[in-house]
JSON list of C-alpha atoms and ligand atoms in Angstrom, two decimals:
[
{"chain": "A", "resi": 206, "resn": "MET", "atom": "CA", "xyz": [13.37, -23.52, -10.22]},
{"chain": "A", "resi": 207, "resn": "GLU", "atom": "CA", "xyz": [10.30, -23.84, -12.43]},
{"chain": "A", "resi": 208, "resn": "ASP", "atom": "CA", "xyz": [10.63, -22.38, -15.92]},
{"chain": "A", "resi": 209, "resn": "THR", "atom": "CA", "xyz": [7.75, -19.93, -16.31]},
{"chain": "A", "resi": 210, "resn": "ILE", "atom": "CA", "xyz": [6.14, -17.99, -19.10]},
{"chain": "A", "resi": 211, "resn": "PHE", "atom": "CA", "xyz": [8.08, -14.92, -17.93]},
{"chain": "A", "resi": 212, "resn": "ASP", "atom": "CA", "xyz": [11.42, -16.77, -18.25]},
{"chain": "A", "resi": 213, "resn": "LYS", "atom": "CA", "xyz": [10.42, -17.48, -21.85]},
{"chain": "A", "resi": 214, "resn": "ILE", "atom": "CA", "xyz": [9.44, -13.84, -22.45]},
{"chain": "A", "resi": 215, "resn": "LEU", "atom": "CA", "xyz": [12.80, -12.73, -21.02]},
{"chain": "A", "resi": 216, "resn": "ARG", "atom": "CA", "xyz": [14.63, -15.13, -23.36]},
{"chain": "A", "resi": 217, "resn": "ASN", "atom": "CA", "xyz": [12.52, -13.86, -26.30]},
{"chain": "A", "resi": 218, "resn": "GLU", "atom": "CA", "xyz": [11.15, -17.37, -26.84]},
{"chain": "A", "resi": 219, "resn": "ILE", "atom": "CA", "xyz": [7.61, -16.03, -26.82]},
{"chain": "A", "resi": 220, "resn": "PRO", "atom": "CA", "xyz": [6.56, -12.55, -27.91]},
{"chain": "A", "resi": 221, "resn": "SER", "atom": "CA", "xyz": [5.56, -9.72, -25.62]},
{"chain": "A", "resi": 222, "resn": "GLU", "atom": "CA", "xyz": [4.85, -6.03, -26.01]},
{"chain": "A", "resi": 223, "resn": "LYS", "atom": "CA", "xyz": [7.90, -4.58, -24.30]},
{"chain": "A", "resi": 224, "resn": "VAL", "atom": "CA", "xyz": [7.69, -1.06, -22.94]},
{"chain": "A", "resi": 225, "resn": "TYR", "atom": "CA", "xyz": [11.10, -0.85, -21.23]},
{"chain": "A", "resi": 226, "resn": "GLU", "atom": "CA", "xyz": [14.26, -2.92, -20.88]},
{"chain": "A", "resi": 227, "resn": "ASP", "atom": "CA", "xyz": [17.68, -2.40, -19.32]},
{"chain": "A", "resi": 228, "resn": "ASP", "atom": "CA", "xyz": [20.32, -4.54, -17.59]},
{"chain": "A", "resi": 229, "resn": "ASP", "atom": "CA", "xyz": [18.16, -4.97, -14.48]},
{"chain": "A", "resi": 230, "resn": "VAL", "atom": "CA", "xyz": [14.54, -5.24, -15.56]},
{"chain": "A", "resi": 231, "resn": "LEU", "atom": "CA", "xyz": [12.10, -5.96, -18.36]},
{"chain": "A", "resi": 232, "resn": "ALA", "atom": "CA", "xyz": [8.66, -4.32, -18.53]},
{"chain": "A", "resi": 233, "resn": "PHE", "atom": "CA", "xyz": [5.93, -5.55, -20.87]},
{"chain": "A", "resi": 234, "resn": "LYS", "atom": "CA", "xyz": [2.19, -5.20, -21.30]},
{"chain": "A", "resi": 235, "resn": "ASP", "atom": "CA", "xyz": [-0.04, -7.68, -19.50]},
{"chain": "A", "resi": 236, "resn": "ILE", "atom": "CA", "xyz": [-1.78, -9.98, -22.00]},
{"chain": "A", "resi": 237, "resn": "ASN", "atom": "CA", "xyz": [-5.08, -9.64, -20.08]},
{"chain": "A", "resi": 238, "resn": "PRO", "atom": "CA", "xyz": [-5.15, -6.00, -18.98]},
{"chain": "A", "resi": 239, "resn": "LYS", "atom": "CA", "xyz": [-7.23, -5.04, -15.94]},
{"chain": "A", "resi": 240, "resn": "ALA", "atom": "CA", "xyz": [-6.90, -1.30, -16.64]},
{"chain": "A", "resi": 241, "resn": "PRO", "atom": "CA", "xyz": [-6.13, 0.93, -19.65]},
{"chain": "A", "resi": 242, "resn": "VAL", "atom": "CA", "xyz": [-2.48, 0.72, -18.62]},
{"chain": "A", "resi": 243, "resn": "HIS", "atom": "CA", "xyz": [-1.39, -2.66, -17.23]},
{"chain": "A", "resi": 244, "resn": "VAL", "atom": "CA", "xyz": [2.33, -3.33, -17.36]},
{"chain": "A", "resi": 245, "resn": "LEU", "atom": "CA", "xyz": [4.34, -6.07, -15.67]},
{"chain": "A", "resi": 246, "resn": "VAL", "atom": "CA", "xyz": [7.89, -5.41, -14.47]},
{"chain": "A", "resi": 247, "resn": "ILE", "atom": "CA", "xyz": [10.25, -8.32, -13.77]},
{"chain": "A", "resi": 248, "resn": "PRO", "atom": "CA", "xyz": [13.83, -8.27, -12.50]},
{"chain": "A", "resi": 249, "resn": "LYS", "atom": "CA", "xyz": [16.32, -10.03, -14.76]},
{"chain": "A", "resi": 250, "resn": "ARG", "atom": "CA", "xyz": [17.74, -11.71, -11.67]},
{"chain": "A", "resi": 251, "resn": "LYS", "atom": "CA", "xyz": [14.98, -14.19, -11.06]},
{"chain": "A", "resi": 252, "resn": "ARG", "atom": "CA", "xyz": [13.15, -14.41, -7.76]},
{"chain": "A", "resi": 253, "resn": "GLN", "atom": "CA", "xyz": [10.01, -16.45, -7.51]},
{"chain": "A", "resi": 254, "resn": "ARG", "atom": "CA", "xyz": [8.04, -14.58, -4.88]},
{"chain": "A", "resi": 255, "resn": "PHE", "atom": "CA", "xyz": [7.99, -11.23, -3.12]},
{"chain": "A", "resi": 256, "resn": "SER", "atom": "CA", "xyz": [8.50, -13.12, 0.15]},
{"chain": "A", "resi": 257, "resn": "GLU", "atom": "CA", "xyz": [12.09, -13.92, -0.96]},
{"chain": "A", "resi": 258, "resn": "TYR", "atom": "CA", "xyz": [13.02, -10.25, -0.77]},
{"chain": "A", "resi": 259, "resn": "ARG", "atom": "CA", "xyz": [13.54, -10.43, 2.97]},
{"chain": "A", "resi": 260, "resn": "ASN", "atom": "CA", "xyz": [16.72, -12.39, 2.24]},
{"chain": "A", "resi": 261, "resn": "VAL", "atom": "CA", "xyz": [18.18, -10.34, -0.61]},
{"chain": "A", "resi": 262, "resn": "GLU", "atom": "CA", "xyz": [20.64, -7.47, -0.49]},
{"chain": "A", "resi": 263, "resn": "SER", "atom": "CA", "xyz": [18.93, -4.11, -0.04]},
{"chain": "A", "resi": 264, "resn": "ASP", "atom": "CA", "xyz": [20.45, -2.86, -3.29]},
{"chain": "A", "resi": 265, "resn": "GLU", "atom": "CA", "xyz": [18.78, -5.56, -5.34]},
{"chain": "A", "resi": 266, "resn": "ALA", "atom": "CA", "xyz": [15.34, -4.85, -3.89]},
{"chain": "A", "resi": 267, "resn": "GLY", "atom": "CA", "xyz": [15.93, -1.09, -3.95]},
{"chain": "A", "resi": 268, "resn": "ILE", "atom": "CA", "xyz": [17.01, -1.06, -7.59]},
{"chain": "A", "resi": 269, "resn": "PHE", "atom": "CA", "xyz": [13.90, -3.04, -8.51]},
{"chain": "A", "resi": 270, "resn": "MET", "atom": "CA", "xyz": [11.69, -0.48, -6.71]},
{"chain": "A", "resi": 271, "resn": "LYS", "atom": "CA", "xyz": [13.46, 2.40, -8.46]},
{"chain": "A", "resi": 272, "resn": "LYS", "atom": "CA", "xyz": [13.02, 0.76, -11.85]},
{"chain": "A", "resi": 273, "resn": "ILE", "atom": "CA", "xyz": [9.30, 0.15, -11.24]},
{"chain": "A", "resi": 274, "resn": "SER", "atom": "CA", "xyz": [8.93, 3.84, -10.38]},
{"chain": "A", "resi": 275, "resn": "SER", "atom": "CA", "xyz": [10.89, 4.81, -13.52]},
{"chain": "A", "resi": 276, "resn": "VAL", "atom": "CA", "xyz": [8.72, 2.60, -15.73]},
{"chain": "A", "resi": 277, "resn": "ALA", "atom": "CA", "xyz": [5.56, 4.20, -14.31]},
{"chain": "A", "resi": 278, "resn": "HIS", "atom": "CA", "xyz": [7.11, 7.61, -14.96]},
{"chain": "A", "resi": 279, "resn": "SER", "atom": "CA", "xyz": [7.96, 6.70, -18.55]},
{"chain": "A", "resi": 280, "resn": "LEU", "atom": "CA", "xyz": [4.34, 5.58, -19.03]},
{"chain": "A", "resi": 281, "resn": "GLY", "atom": "CA", "xyz": [3.25, 9.12, -18.10]},
{"chain": "A", "resi": 282, "resn": "LEU", "atom": "CA", "xyz": [1.44, 8.05, -14.95]},
{"chain": "A", "resi": 283, "resn": "ASP", "atom": "CA", "xyz": [3.04, 10.24, -12.29]},
{"chain": "A", "resi": 284, "resn": "GLU", "atom": "CA", "xyz": [0.46, 13.01, -12.26]},
{"chain": "A", "resi": 285, "resn": "SER", "atom": "CA", "xyz": [-2.71, 10.92, -12.58]},
{"chain": "A", "resi": 286, "resn": "GLY", "atom": "CA", "xyz": [-1.38, 8.21, -10.30]},
{"chain": "A", "resi": 287, "resn": "TYR", "atom": "CA", "xyz": [-1.31, 4.45, -10.48]},
{"chain": "A", "resi": 288, "resn": "ARG", "atom": "CA", "xyz": [-1.20, 1.29, -8.42]},
{"chain": "A", "resi": 289, "resn": "VAL", "atom": "CA", "xyz": [1.68, -1.16, -7.93]},
{"chain": "A", "resi": 290, "resn": "ILE", "atom": "CA", "xyz": [0.75, -4.70, -6.90]},
{"chain": "A", "resi": 291, "resn": "PHE", "atom": "CA", "xyz": [2.80, -7.75, -5.98]},
{"chain": "A", "resi": 292, "resn": "ASN", "atom": "CA", "xyz": [0.69, -10.87, -5.76]},
{"chain": "A", "resi": 293, "resn": "CYS", "atom": "CA", "xyz": [2.49, -13.39, -3.54]},
{"chain": "A", "resi": 294, "resn": "GLY", "atom": "CA", "xyz": [1.65, -17.08, -3.33]},
{"chain": "A", "resi": 295, "resn": "PRO", "atom": "CA", "xyz": [-1.70, -18.86, -3.51]},
{"chain": "A", "resi": 296, "resn": "HIS", "atom": "CA", "xyz": [-3.67, -16.57, -1.20]},
{"chain": "A", "resi": 297, "resn": "GLY", "atom": "CA", "xyz": [-2.18, -13.54, -2.95]},
{"chain": "A", "resi": 298, "resn": "GLY", "atom": "CA", "xyz": [-3.44, -14.83, -6.30]},
{"chain": "A", "resi": 299, "resn": "GLN", "atom": "CA", "xyz": [0.02, -15.29, -7.81]},
{"chain": "A", "resi": 300, "resn": "GLU", "atom": "CA", "xyz": [-0.27, -17.34, -11.00]},
{"chain": "A", "resi": 301, "resn": "VAL", "atom": "CA", "xyz": [3.24, -16.96, -12.40]},
{"chain": "A", "resi": 302, "resn": "GLU", "atom": "CA", "xyz": [6.08, -18.03, -10.09]},
{"chain": "A", "resi": 303, "resn": "TYR", "atom": "CA", "xyz": [8.45, -15.31, -11.24]},
{"chain": "A", "resi": 304, "resn": "ILE", "atom": "CA", "xyz": [8.29, -12.15, -9.16]},
{"chain": "A", "resi": 305, "resn": "HIS", "atom": "CA", "xyz": [6.56, -9.34, -11.00]},
{"chain": "A", "resi": 306, "resn": "ALA", "atom": "CA", "xyz": [5.12, -5.95, -10.20]},
{"chain": "A", "resi": 307, "resn": "HIS", "atom": "CA", "xyz": [1.82, -5.01, -11.80]},
{"chain": "A", "resi": 308, "resn": "ILE", "atom": "CA", "xyz": [1.59, -1.31, -12.72]},
{"chain": "A", "resi": 309, "resn": "LEU", "atom": "CA", "xyz": [-2.06, -0.36, -13.21]},
{"chain": "A", "resi": 310, "resn": "GLY", "atom": "CA", "xyz": [-3.31, 3.03, -14.30]},
{"chain": "A", "resi": 311, "resn": "GLY", "atom": "CA", "xyz": [-5.02, 5.11, -16.93]},
{"chain": "A", "resi": 312, "resn": "LYS", "atom": "CA", "xyz": [-8.28, 5.39, -14.99]},
{"chain": "A", "resi": 313, "resn": "LYS", "atom": "CA", "xyz": [-9.48, 5.91, -11.42]},
{"chain": "A", "resi": 314, "resn": "LEU", "atom": "CA", "xyz": [-9.08, 2.47, -9.90]},
{"chain": "A", "resi": 315, "resn": "ILE", "atom": "CA", "xyz": [-11.52, 1.03, -7.43]},
{"chain": "A", "resi": 316, "resn": "TRP", "atom": "CA", "xyz": [-10.04, -0.54, -4.33]},
{"chain": "A", "resi": 317, "resn": "SER", "atom": "CA", "xyz": [-10.82, -4.12, -3.52]},
{"chain": "A", "resi": 318, "resn": "ALA", "atom": "CA", "xyz": [-8.56, -6.21, -1.37]},
{"chain": "A", "resi": 319, "resn": "GLY", "atom": "CA", "xyz": [-10.24, -9.35, -2.63]},
{"chain": "B", "resi": 515, "resn": "5GP", "atom": "P1", "xyz": [-0.17, -12.92, -11.18]},
{"chain": "B", "resi": 515, "resn": "5GP", "atom": "O1", "xyz": [-1.56, -13.42, -11.00]},
{"chain": "B", "resi": 515, "resn": "5GP", "atom": "O2", "xyz": [0.85, -14.04, -11.17]},
{"chain": "B", "resi": 515, "resn": "5GP", "atom": "O3", "xyz": [0.19, -11.82, -10.21]},
{"chain": "B", "resi": 515, "resn": "5GP", "atom": "O4", "xyz": [-0.13, -12.21, -12.58]},
{"chain": "B", "resi": 515, "resn": "5GP", "atom": "C1", "xyz": [0.27, -12.85, -13.74]},
{"chain": "B", "resi": 515, "resn": "5GP", "atom": "C2", "xyz": [-0.10, -11.93, -14.89]},
{"chain": "B", "resi": 515, "resn": "5GP", "atom": "O5", "xyz": [0.57, -12.38, -16.04]},
{"chain": "B", "resi": 515, "resn": "5GP", "atom": "C3", "xyz": [-1.61, -11.91, -15.21]},
{"chain": "B", "resi": 515, "resn": "5GP", "atom": "O6", "xyz": [-2.10, -10.60, -15.08]},
{"chain": "B", "resi": 515, "resn": "5GP", "atom": "C4", "xyz": [-1.67, -12.43, -16.65]},
{"chain": "B", "resi": 515, "resn": "5GP", "atom": "O7", "xyz": [-2.63, -11.77, -17.43]},
{"chain": "B", "resi": 515, "resn": "5GP", "atom": "C5", "xyz": [-0.26, -12.19, -17.15]},
{"chain": "B", "resi": 515, "resn": "5GP", "atom": "N1", "xyz": [0.19, -13.12, -18.17]},
{"chain": "B", "resi": 515, "resn": "5GP", "atom": "C6", "xyz": [0.06, -14.47, -18.15]},
{"chain": "B", "resi": 515, "resn": "5GP", "atom": "N2", "xyz": [0.59, -15.02, -19.25]},
{"chain": "B", "resi": 515, "resn": "5GP", "atom": "C7", "xyz": [1.07, -13.98, -19.99]},
{"chain": "B", "resi": 515, "resn": "5GP", "atom": "C8", "xyz": [1.77, -13.93, -21.24]},
{"chain": "B", "resi": 515, "resn": "5GP", "atom": "O8", "xyz": [2.03, -14.93, -21.91]},
{"chain": "B", "resi": 515, "resn": "5GP", "atom": "N3", "xyz": [2.12, -12.69, -21.68]},
{"chain": "B", "resi": 515, "resn": "5GP", "atom": "C9", "xyz": [1.84, -11.56, -20.97]},
{"chain": "B", "resi": 515, "resn": "5GP", "atom": "N4", "xyz": [2.23, -10.39, -21.51]},
{"chain": "B", "resi": 515, "resn": "5GP", "atom": "N5", "xyz": [1.21, -11.58, -19.79]},
{"chain": "B", "resi": 515, "resn": "5GP", "atom": "C10", "xyz": [0.83, -12.79, -19.30]}
]
């Protein structure tokens, strides 16, 4: 499996602005934010793409979803709302081959599917 920038962030080999960490996930600020709040959440158990989740145990995927929701809550976004995005593969615009959820918020987001 390709070693990515997010593997290095997880191993603390390169710095990141962490906003949450536990045994299952790490959340850190996106280096090139597309909204006032732009946080990336990665599972510590590496998966490369969202498409792999069809083959994983429900618990693993479910825990990841719960943690993404908890991170958004801890960022104070529940009332105003936010967007969660998984880019998957070339057509999805995925640049880093380590599954990650984008949490975007802090303003009214426009919708563009590309
Ligand atoms: P993707 O296009 O793969 O869904 O999103 C990758 C995201 O990772 C982009 O929004 C990009 O700004 C972010 N990113 C790339 N390199 C770094 C980095 O070194 N540190 C942080 N914090 N974010 C990064």
